Amino acid sequence: MPKQTVRDIDVAGRKVFVRVDFNVPQTASGEVADDRRIRSALPTLKHILERGGALVLASHLGRPTGDPAADAPFRMDRPAERLAQLLGCPVQKVSDTVGPEAQAACQALKPGGVVMLENVRFNKGEKKGDPAFARAMAGLVDCYVNDAFGTCHRDEASMVALPEQFSADRRAIGFLVEKELDILATLLGDPRRPYIAVMGGAKVSDKIGVIENLIKKVDRLLIGGAMTYTFLKAQGHEIGKSKVEADKLDLARGLLESAGAKIVLPSDHLVASAPEAGAATRVVKGGDLPADWFGMDIGPETAAHYGQIIHTAGVVVWNGPMGKFETEDFAAGTKAVAHALAKSPAITAVGGGESAEAIEKFGLADQVSHVSTGGGAFLESLEGKKFNSLAVIPDKA
Ligand code: ADP
Ligand code: MG
């Protein structure tokens, strides 16, 4: 059932708490390195302001330790400044979350006004899901909107105990969460076929839950990235010095046996003499890699083959880079898959921290149907998990 959205609740003349996910990547000096998560919240924020509401925004940022000096880069000032630029109106950043400054600012807030609270994780009650902290936040506002998809898998106070403080007609999801849930409903349902999953990344162990859930639904699962070598070794191949999870060989073998022909492994590989820029590289065909070499990327034949499959798909979900793409020498496979998704007429969804980073870096993020803003939340959703933060939002009437 679709969830009640911000469209369905009364916001005119009200102070609306919007739990956003402004947990943005930061530069060494604490600047906003990538504002995608801030931009993604704009439709919800503009909608509330246009309907005569006022905004009280809260997010976490980074991993505060409780030491004020060390936590200074995790203050919400920079994200608030960026938001003000993007919204084109003032954003009043306060230096506490539920303290006197926040209370005074929220008290004085008028329709069209915007207050950004301090990092919710500066308060110990946030991670614990403390109801007293949730009640203090609820006291600042009239209603609640969850537009923090990237945090939906966390049972923190601002995600679960806070919405519980409001009557059902005052809780809703925002447009970003709605969009993420829509695409997930497609990916977890019975979509247009062929339905193709492309999976790569660092480890099989991180993705077991996703593979086990998706393999039941997809027509093909195309494998790349370092997890390739665990599968190849499980089949008895020589993998040289490539990354491998020696304790996951039985599991990989089990997946290959139960999935039959659905799992497609690379037919060629880019190997390097060392896992670093500038090392000697060559392409090898077949399942066996030369001893002493490192498997760093899928090869060109595999990239072309995966590209064809993606081009004729109905739906494609991609998680996990095809190689160590952060190093230009090993980026070709990931680039080829990203371009194939961009060109494919299929519904194309990309999720996962590094996968989203890759498609952004190649400048193709707006040429796929959806790039998820949630790394962990996207993967846990694909595993079939349900989140308490969404269970507390009523279904659409
Ligand atoms: P995501 O965040 O998209 O879910 P992962 O966290 O699973 O992806 O994995 C991403 C990382 O995997 C990347 O940083 C990439 O460098 C690494 N990786 C992929 N293929 C290889 C490889 N062949 N050797 C070493 N590292 C790899
Ligand atoms: Mg990752």
Short mmCIF file of C-alpha atoms and ligand atoms in Angstrom, two decimals:
data_model
loop_
_atom_site.label_atom_id
_atom_site.label_comp_id
_atom_site.label_asym_id
_atom_site.label_seq_id
_atom_site.Cartn_x
_atom_site.Cartn_y
_atom_site.Cartn_z
CA MET A 1 0.00 0.00 0.00
CA PRO A 2 1.30 3.46 -0.85
CA LYS A 3 2.00 5.71 2.14
CA GLN A 4 0.33 8.99 3.03
CA THR A 5 2.45 11.77 1.54
CA VAL A 6 2.96 15.41 2.36
CA ARG A 7 0.34 16.12 -0.36
CA ASP A 8 -2.28 14.37 1.79
CA ILE A 9 -1.79 16.31 5.04
CA ASP A 10 -2.75 19.83 6.05
CA VAL A 11 0.33 22.05 6.23
CA ALA A 12 -1.06 25.58 5.73
CA GLY A 13 -0.26 27.75 8.76
CA ARG A 14 1.51 24.82 10.39
CA LYS A 15 5.08 24.21 11.49
CA VAL A 16 6.20 21.06 9.76
CA PHE A 17 9.11 18.99 11.07
CA VAL A 18 10.86 17.50 8.04
CA ARG A 19 13.40 14.79 8.83
CA VAL A 20 15.79 15.20 5.93
CA ASP A 21 18.96 13.29 5.15
CA PHE A 22 21.63 15.96 4.80
CA ASN A 23 24.34 13.47 5.75
CA VAL A 24 26.36 14.71 2.77
CA PRO A 25 29.94 13.82 1.81
CA GLN A 26 32.28 16.52 3.13
CA THR A 27 35.68 17.82 2.02
CA ALA A 28 38.64 17.73 4.43
CA SER A 29 37.78 21.28 5.52
CA GLY A 30 34.14 20.36 6.16
CA GLU A 31 32.58 21.88 3.01
CA VAL A 32 29.67 20.13 1.29
CA ALA A 33 31.42 17.94 -1.29
CA ASP A 34 28.26 16.69 -2.99
CA ASP A 35 24.85 18.30 -2.44
CA ARG A 36 22.72 15.61 -4.13
CA ARG A 37 20.95 14.73 -0.90
CA ILE A 38 20.12 18.39 -0.26
CA ARG A 39 18.84 18.90 -3.81
CA SER A 40 16.76 15.73 -3.50
CA ALA A 41 14.79 17.19 -0.58
CA LEU A 42 13.86 20.41 -2.43
CA PRO A 43 10.54 19.26 -3.97
CA THR A 44 9.12 18.42 -0.53
CA LEU A 45 10.46 21.58 1.11
CA LYS A 46 9.20 23.88 -1.68
CA HIS A 47 5.80 22.17 -1.65
CA ILE A 48 5.33 22.86 2.08
CA LEU A 49 6.44 26.49 1.77
CA GLU A 50 4.20 27.06 -1.27
CA ARG A 51 1.21 25.74 0.67
CA GLY A 52 1.80 28.22 3.48
CA GLY A 53 3.65 25.99 5.92
CA ALA A 54 6.85 26.69 7.85
CA LEU A 55 9.79 24.29 7.98
CA VAL A 56 11.72 22.89 10.92
CA LEU A 57 14.45 20.69 9.46
CA ALA A 58 16.60 18.09 11.16
CA SER A 59 19.26 15.64 10.03
CA HIS A 60 22.33 13.83 11.24
CA LEU A 61 25.74 14.46 9.72
CA GLY A 62 28.81 12.27 10.10
CA ARG A 63 29.61 10.31 13.23
CA PRO A 64 29.79 12.71 16.19
CA THR A 65 31.74 11.45 19.20
CA GLY A 66 30.41 13.78 21.89
CA ASP A 67 33.59 15.90 21.95
CA PRO A 68 32.49 19.41 20.84
CA ALA A 69 35.84 20.32 19.24
CA ALA A 70 36.08 17.08 17.27
CA ASP A 71 32.40 17.33 16.32
CA ALA A 72 32.62 20.90 14.95
CA PRO A 73 32.76 19.70 11.28
CA PHE A 74 29.49 17.85 11.89
CA ARG A 75 27.51 20.99 12.72
CA MET A 76 24.69 21.61 10.25
CA ASP A 77 25.85 25.13 9.29
CA ARG A 78 27.32 24.23 5.88
CA PRO A 79 24.37 22.12 4.73
CA ALA A 80 22.04 24.92 5.94
CA GLU A 81 24.00 27.50 3.90
CA ARG A 82 23.81 25.30 0.81
CA LEU A 83 20.10 24.80 1.33
CA ALA A 84 19.54 28.55 1.58
CA GLN A 85 21.29 29.00 -1.79
CA LEU A 86 19.24 26.25 -3.39
CA LEU A 87 15.89 27.37 -1.91
CA GLY A 88 16.63 31.04 -2.53
CA CYS A 89 15.41 32.09 0.93
CA PRO A 90 16.97 32.47 4.39
CA VAL A 91 17.51 29.37 6.51
CA GLN A 92 17.88 30.08 10.22
CA LYS A 93 20.44 27.64 11.59
CA VAL A 94 20.20 27.21 15.38
CA SER A 95 22.98 25.79 17.53
CA ASP A 96 20.93 23.25 19.46
CA THR A 97 18.28 20.66 18.64
CA VAL A 98 15.64 21.03 21.34
CA GLY A 99 17.33 23.63 23.59
CA PRO A 100 16.38 27.28 24.23
CA GLU A 101 17.62 28.58 20.85
CA ALA A 102 15.64 25.98 18.89
CA GLN A 103 12.56 26.60 21.01
CA ALA A 104 12.73 30.38 20.56
CA ALA A 105 13.29 30.08 16.79
CA CYS A 106 10.40 27.65 16.35
CA GLN A 107 8.13 29.75 18.55
CA ALA A 108 8.76 32.82 16.37
CA LEU A 109 8.54 30.90 13.09
CA LYS A 110 6.03 32.29 10.56
CA PRO A 111 4.61 30.68 7.38
CA GLY A 112 7.35 30.58 4.74
CA GLY A 113 10.10 30.53 7.37
CA VAL A 114 12.80 27.86 7.60
CA VAL A 115 14.69 26.71 10.71
CA MET A 116 17.50 24.15 10.55
CA LEU A 117 18.12 22.41 13.86
CA GLU A 118 21.58 21.26 14.97
CA ASN A 119 22.76 17.70 14.15
CA VAL A 120 20.26 15.37 15.83
CA ARG A 121 23.05 12.93 16.72
CA PHE A 122 24.63 15.55 19.00
CA ASN A 123 21.88 14.43 21.37
CA LYS A 124 22.55 11.00 22.88
CA GLY A 125 18.84 10.22 22.76
CA GLU A 126 18.79 10.13 18.93
CA LYS A 127 20.60 6.83 18.35
CA LYS A 128 18.84 5.23 21.34
CA GLY A 129 15.42 6.13 19.96
CA ASP A 130 14.70 7.93 23.25
CA PRO A 131 10.99 8.90 23.54
CA ALA A 132 11.81 11.87 25.83
CA PHE A 133 14.03 13.37 23.11
CA ALA A 134 11.29 12.62 20.56
CA ARG A 135 8.69 14.43 22.71
CA ALA A 136 10.97 17.46 23.00
CA MET A 137 11.32 17.59 19.18
CA ALA A 138 7.57 17.09 18.72
CA GLY A 139 6.94 20.07 21.03
CA LEU A 140 8.55 22.38 18.45
CA VAL A 141 6.08 21.67 15.61
CA ASP A 142 2.58 20.66 14.49
CA CYS A 143 3.22 17.75 12.14
CA TYR A 144 5.91 15.40 10.79
CA VAL A 145 7.26 14.47 7.37
CA ASN A 146 9.92 11.81 6.74
CA ASP A 147 11.95 12.66 3.64
CA ALA A 148 15.17 10.98 4.86
CA PHE A 149 15.24 7.82 2.76
CA GLY A 150 18.95 7.25 3.48
CA THR A 151 18.12 6.88 7.21
CA CYS A 152 14.89 4.86 6.95
CA HIS A 153 16.63 1.64 8.02
CA ARG A 154 17.56 3.22 11.37
CA ASP A 155 15.25 3.15 14.40
CA GLU A 156 16.51 6.49 15.69
CA ALA A 157 14.37 8.93 17.71
CA SER A 158 13.76 11.36 14.83
CA MET A 159 12.77 8.44 12.56
CA VAL A 160 10.38 6.36 14.70
CA ALA A 161 9.62 7.71 18.21
CA LEU A 162 9.10 11.23 16.84
CA PRO A 163 6.37 10.46 14.27
CA GLU A 164 4.64 8.37 16.95
CA GLN A 165 4.02 11.63 18.86
CA PHE A 166 1.59 12.86 16.18
CA SER A 167 -1.93 11.77 15.24
CA ALA A 168 -2.19 9.73 12.01
CA ASP A 169 -3.37 12.76 9.99
CA ARG A 170 -0.14 14.60 10.89
CA ARG A 171 2.43 12.04 9.75
CA ALA A 172 3.57 11.59 6.15
CA ILE A 173 6.44 10.77 3.85
CA GLY A 174 7.97 13.37 1.52
CA PHE A 175 8.37 13.16 -2.24
CA LEU A 176 11.90 11.75 -2.11
CA VAL A 177 10.85 8.81 0.08
CA GLU A 178 7.77 8.36 -2.13
CA LYS A 179 9.96 8.18 -5.25
CA GLU A 180 12.37 5.72 -3.63
CA LEU A 181 9.48 3.48 -2.47
CA ASP A 182 7.89 3.59 -5.94
CA ILE A 183 11.01 2.31 -7.65
CA LEU A 184 11.54 -0.31 -4.94
CA ALA A 185 7.97 -1.52 -5.44
CA THR A 186 8.85 -2.03 -9.12
CA LEU A 187 12.12 -3.81 -8.33
CA LEU A 188 10.56 -6.06 -5.69
CA GLY A 189 7.40 -6.78 -7.66
CA ASP A 190 6.99 -8.57 -10.96
CA PRO A 191 8.27 -5.96 -13.40
CA ARG A 192 8.52 -5.81 -17.17
CA ARG A 193 10.89 -8.49 -18.46
CA PRO A 194 13.63 -9.30 -18.97
CA TYR A 195 14.42 -8.14 -15.44
CA ILE A 196 18.20 -7.86 -15.02
CA ALA A 197 20.27 -7.30 -11.87
CA VAL A 198 23.88 -6.20 -12.20
CA MET A 199 25.91 -6.71 -9.06
CA GLY A 200 29.49 -6.00 -8.21
CA GLY A 201 31.41 -4.25 -5.50
CA ALA A 202 33.80 -5.34 -2.87
CA LYS A 203 32.39 -8.41 -1.18
CA VAL A 204 29.88 -11.19 -1.71
CA SER A 205 29.28 -11.18 2.04
CA ASP A 206 27.81 -7.62 1.94
CA LYS A 207 25.37 -8.63 -0.77
CA ILE A 208 24.24 -12.14 0.14
CA GLY A 209 20.84 -11.00 1.39
CA VAL A 210 20.25 -8.96 -1.78
CA ILE A 211 21.38 -11.77 -4.08
CA GLU A 212 19.22 -14.35 -2.32
CA ASN A 213 16.14 -12.13 -2.53
CA LEU A 214 16.66 -10.83 -6.09
CA ILE A 215 17.64 -14.15 -7.66
CA LYS A 216 14.04 -15.33 -7.15
CA LYS A 217 12.74 -12.37 -9.13
CA VAL A 218 15.23 -11.59 -11.90
CA ASP A 219 15.86 -13.32 -15.21
CA ARG A 220 19.62 -12.77 -15.09
CA LEU A 221 22.10 -11.69 -12.43
CA LEU A 222 25.25 -10.25 -14.02
CA ILE A 223 28.26 -10.40 -11.72
CA GLY A 224 31.27 -8.09 -11.71
CA GLY A 225 33.61 -6.46 -9.22
CA ALA A 226 35.75 -8.21 -6.66
CA MET A 227 32.98 -10.67 -5.78
CA THR A 228 33.64 -12.29 -9.18
CA TYR A 229 36.76 -13.98 -7.86
CA THR A 230 35.00 -15.61 -4.93
CA PHE A 231 32.55 -17.15 -7.42
CA LEU A 232 35.35 -18.21 -9.80
CA LYS A 233 37.39 -19.76 -7.00
CA ALA A 234 34.27 -21.59 -5.82
CA GLN A 235 34.13 -23.12 -9.31
CA GLY A 236 37.72 -24.28 -8.90
CA HIS A 237 39.42 -21.61 -11.04
CA GLU A 238 42.82 -20.03 -10.47
CA ILE A 239 42.28 -16.39 -9.42
CA GLY A 240 45.85 -15.20 -8.87
CA LYS A 241 46.14 -12.57 -6.16
CA SER A 242 42.63 -11.17 -6.65
CA LYS A 243 40.47 -10.29 -3.67
CA VAL A 244 38.62 -13.32 -2.40
CA GLU A 245 36.52 -14.24 0.61
CA ALA A 246 37.91 -17.66 1.46
CA ASP A 247 35.16 -18.33 4.02
CA LYS A 248 32.38 -17.66 1.47
CA LEU A 249 33.31 -20.30 -1.12
CA ASP A 250 30.64 -22.79 -0.02
CA LEU A 251 28.06 -20.06 -0.04
CA ALA A 252 29.10 -18.93 -3.53
CA ARG A 253 28.98 -22.56 -4.73
CA GLY A 254 25.51 -22.96 -3.23
CA LEU A 255 24.26 -19.82 -4.99
CA LEU A 256 25.69 -20.99 -8.33
CA GLU A 257 24.04 -24.40 -7.94
CA SER A 258 20.64 -23.12 -6.91
CA ALA A 259 20.50 -20.25 -9.41
CA GLY A 260 21.37 -22.37 -12.43
CA ALA A 261 22.02 -20.31 -15.53
CA LYS A 262 20.62 -17.12 -14.01
CA ILE A 263 24.03 -16.08 -12.65
CA VAL A 264 26.33 -14.77 -15.38
CA LEU A 265 30.05 -14.47 -14.58
CA PRO A 266 32.54 -12.39 -16.59
CA SER A 267 34.08 -14.12 -19.60
CA ASP A 268 37.19 -11.93 -19.54
CA HIS A 269 39.05 -9.82 -17.00
CA LEU A 270 41.39 -6.87 -16.71
CA VAL A 271 44.26 -8.03 -14.53
CA ALA A 272 47.08 -5.91 -13.12
CA SER A 273 50.54 -6.66 -11.76
CA ALA A 274 49.63 -4.61 -8.69
CA PRO A 275 46.29 -3.21 -7.45
CA GLU A 276 47.35 0.40 -8.08
CA ALA A 277 47.49 3.11 -10.74
CA GLY A 278 50.27 2.71 -13.28
CA ALA A 279 50.72 -1.06 -12.80
CA ALA A 280 51.09 -3.28 -15.87
CA THR A 281 47.69 -4.51 -17.09
CA ARG A 282 46.40 -7.10 -19.55
CA VAL A 283 43.14 -8.70 -20.55
CA VAL A 284 42.69 -12.44 -19.98
CA LYS A 285 39.86 -14.60 -21.32
CA GLY A 286 38.10 -17.46 -19.60
CA GLY A 287 37.79 -18.32 -15.93
CA ASP A 288 41.45 -18.64 -14.96
CA LEU A 289 43.61 -15.67 -14.03
CA PRO A 290 47.41 -15.78 -14.16
CA ALA A 291 49.14 -16.46 -10.83
CA ASP A 292 50.60 -13.30 -9.20
CA TRP A 293 48.15 -10.99 -11.03
CA PHE A 294 45.20 -9.10 -9.55
CA GLY A 295 41.72 -9.09 -11.08
CA MET A 296 40.78 -5.39 -11.13
CA ASP A 297 37.88 -5.01 -13.59
CA ILE A 298 35.65 -6.90 -16.00
CA GLY A 299 37.20 -7.20 -19.48
CA PRO A 300 35.97 -5.52 -22.71
CA GLU A 301 34.17 -8.64 -24.01
CA THR A 302 32.21 -8.91 -20.73
CA ALA A 303 31.45 -5.18 -20.79
CA ALA A 304 30.04 -5.50 -24.33
CA HIS A 305 28.05 -8.64 -23.45
CA TYR A 306 26.55 -7.05 -20.31
CA GLY A 307 25.81 -3.91 -22.36
CA GLN A 308 23.74 -5.95 -24.87
CA ILE A 309 21.77 -7.64 -22.10
CA ILE A 310 21.10 -4.27 -20.42
CA HIS A 311 20.01 -2.75 -23.74
CA THR A 312 17.27 -5.34 -24.33
CA ALA A 313 16.05 -5.42 -20.71
CA GLY A 314 12.69 -4.26 -19.37
CA VAL A 315 14.06 -3.33 -15.95
CA VAL A 316 17.64 -3.10 -14.68
CA VAL A 317 18.83 -2.71 -11.11
CA TRP A 318 22.52 -2.04 -10.60
CA ASN A 319 24.45 -2.24 -7.36
CA GLY A 320 28.21 -2.45 -7.01
CA PRO A 321 30.99 -1.21 -9.32
CA MET A 322 32.42 -3.66 -11.89
CA GLY A 323 36.00 -2.92 -10.82
CA LYS A 324 38.15 -0.65 -8.72
CA PHE A 325 36.73 2.33 -10.63
CA GLU A 326 38.23 4.96 -8.31
CA THR A 327 41.50 4.29 -10.16
CA GLU A 328 41.13 5.40 -13.82
CA ASP A 329 43.13 2.35 -15.05
CA PHE A 330 40.40 0.06 -13.67
CA ALA A 331 37.29 2.14 -14.43
CA ALA A 332 36.42 1.00 -17.98
CA GLY A 333 34.05 -1.82 -17.00
CA THR A 334 32.08 0.31 -14.54
CA LYS A 335 31.94 3.13 -17.12
CA ALA A 336 30.68 0.76 -19.82
CA VAL A 337 27.90 -0.55 -17.58
CA ALA A 338 26.96 3.01 -16.56
CA HIS A 339 26.76 4.06 -20.23
CA ALA A 340 24.71 0.96 -21.08
CA LEU A 341 22.19 1.82 -18.36
CA ALA A 342 22.07 5.44 -19.55
CA LYS A 343 21.35 4.35 -23.16
CA SER A 344 18.95 1.51 -22.37
CA PRO A 345 15.21 2.08 -22.91
CA ALA A 346 14.63 -0.04 -19.77
CA ILE A 347 13.62 1.29 -16.36
CA THR A 348 17.05 1.66 -14.77
CA ALA A 349 17.77 2.00 -11.05
CA VAL A 350 21.15 2.46 -9.40
CA GLY A 351 21.80 2.12 -5.68
CA GLY A 352 24.62 1.74 -3.22
CA GLY A 353 27.13 4.29 -1.95
CA GLU A 354 29.95 3.71 -4.44
CA SER A 355 27.63 2.84 -7.34
CA ALA A 356 25.82 6.18 -6.96
CA GLU A 357 29.19 7.91 -6.70
CA ALA A 358 30.35 6.19 -9.90
CA ILE A 359 27.34 7.18 -12.02
CA GLU A 360 27.59 10.77 -10.71
CA LYS A 361 31.31 10.86 -11.51
CA PHE A 362 30.64 9.74 -15.09
CA GLY A 363 28.00 12.50 -15.43
CA LEU A 364 25.22 9.99 -16.21
CA ALA A 365 23.09 10.24 -13.06
CA ASP A 366 20.27 12.10 -14.82
CA GLN A 367 20.19 9.60 -17.71
CA VAL A 368 18.99 6.66 -15.60
CA SER A 369 15.48 6.35 -14.18
CA HIS A 370 16.61 6.59 -10.58
CA VAL A 371 19.74 6.92 -8.46
CA SER A 372 18.90 6.01 -4.89
CA THR A 373 19.96 8.44 -2.15
CA GLY A 374 20.08 5.54 0.29
CA GLY A 375 23.08 3.21 0.36
CA GLY A 376 22.27 0.93 3.28
CA ALA A 377 18.53 1.65 3.13
CA PHE A 378 18.42 0.73 -0.58
CA LEU A 379 20.29 -2.55 -0.06
CA GLU A 380 18.26 -3.56 2.99
CA SER A 381 15.08 -2.83 1.02
CA LEU A 382 16.28 -5.09 -1.79
CA GLU A 383 16.89 -7.77 0.84
CA GLY A 384 13.15 -7.55 1.53
CA LYS A 385 13.45 -5.86 4.94
CA LYS A 386 10.64 -3.63 6.25
CA PHE A 387 11.45 -0.46 8.20
CA ASN A 388 9.83 0.76 11.44
CA SER A 389 10.28 4.35 10.26
CA LEU A 390 7.84 3.63 7.42
CA ALA A 391 5.52 1.35 9.39
CA VAL A 392 4.63 4.36 11.58
CA ILE A 393 3.47 6.38 8.55
CA PRO A 394 -0.17 5.55 7.71
CA ASP A 395 -1.11 4.06 4.37
CA LYS A 396 -2.83 6.38 1.91
CA ALA A 397 -6.55 6.61 2.70
P1 ADP B 1 28.21 -0.07 -3.21
O1 ADP B 1 28.65 0.96 -2.20
O2 ADP B 1 27.78 0.54 -4.50
O3 ADP B 1 27.19 -1.02 -2.63
P2 ADP B 1 30.43 -1.78 -2.55
O4 ADP B 1 30.57 -1.05 -1.27
O5 ADP B 1 29.98 -3.18 -2.49
O6 ADP B 1 29.49 -0.96 -3.57
O7 ADP B 1 31.84 -1.86 -3.30
C1 ADP B 1 32.47 -0.78 -3.85
C2 ADP B 1 33.97 -0.96 -3.89
O8 ADP B 1 34.35 -2.18 -4.49
C3 ADP B 1 34.57 0.13 -4.71
O9 ADP B 1 35.19 1.07 -3.87
C4 ADP B 1 35.57 -0.59 -5.62
O10 ADP B 1 36.84 0.01 -5.61
C5 ADP B 1 35.63 -1.97 -5.04
N1 ADP B 1 35.96 -2.98 -6.06
C6 ADP B 1 35.19 -3.38 -7.08
N2 ADP B 1 35.84 -4.28 -7.85
C7 ADP B 1 37.05 -4.46 -7.30
C8 ADP B 1 38.18 -5.26 -7.63
N3 ADP B 1 38.18 -6.07 -8.70
N4 ADP B 1 39.27 -5.19 -6.82
C9 ADP B 1 39.27 -4.36 -5.76
N5 ADP B 1 38.25 -3.59 -5.41
C10 ADP B 1 37.14 -3.62 -6.16
MG MG B 2 29.86 0.75 -0.45
#
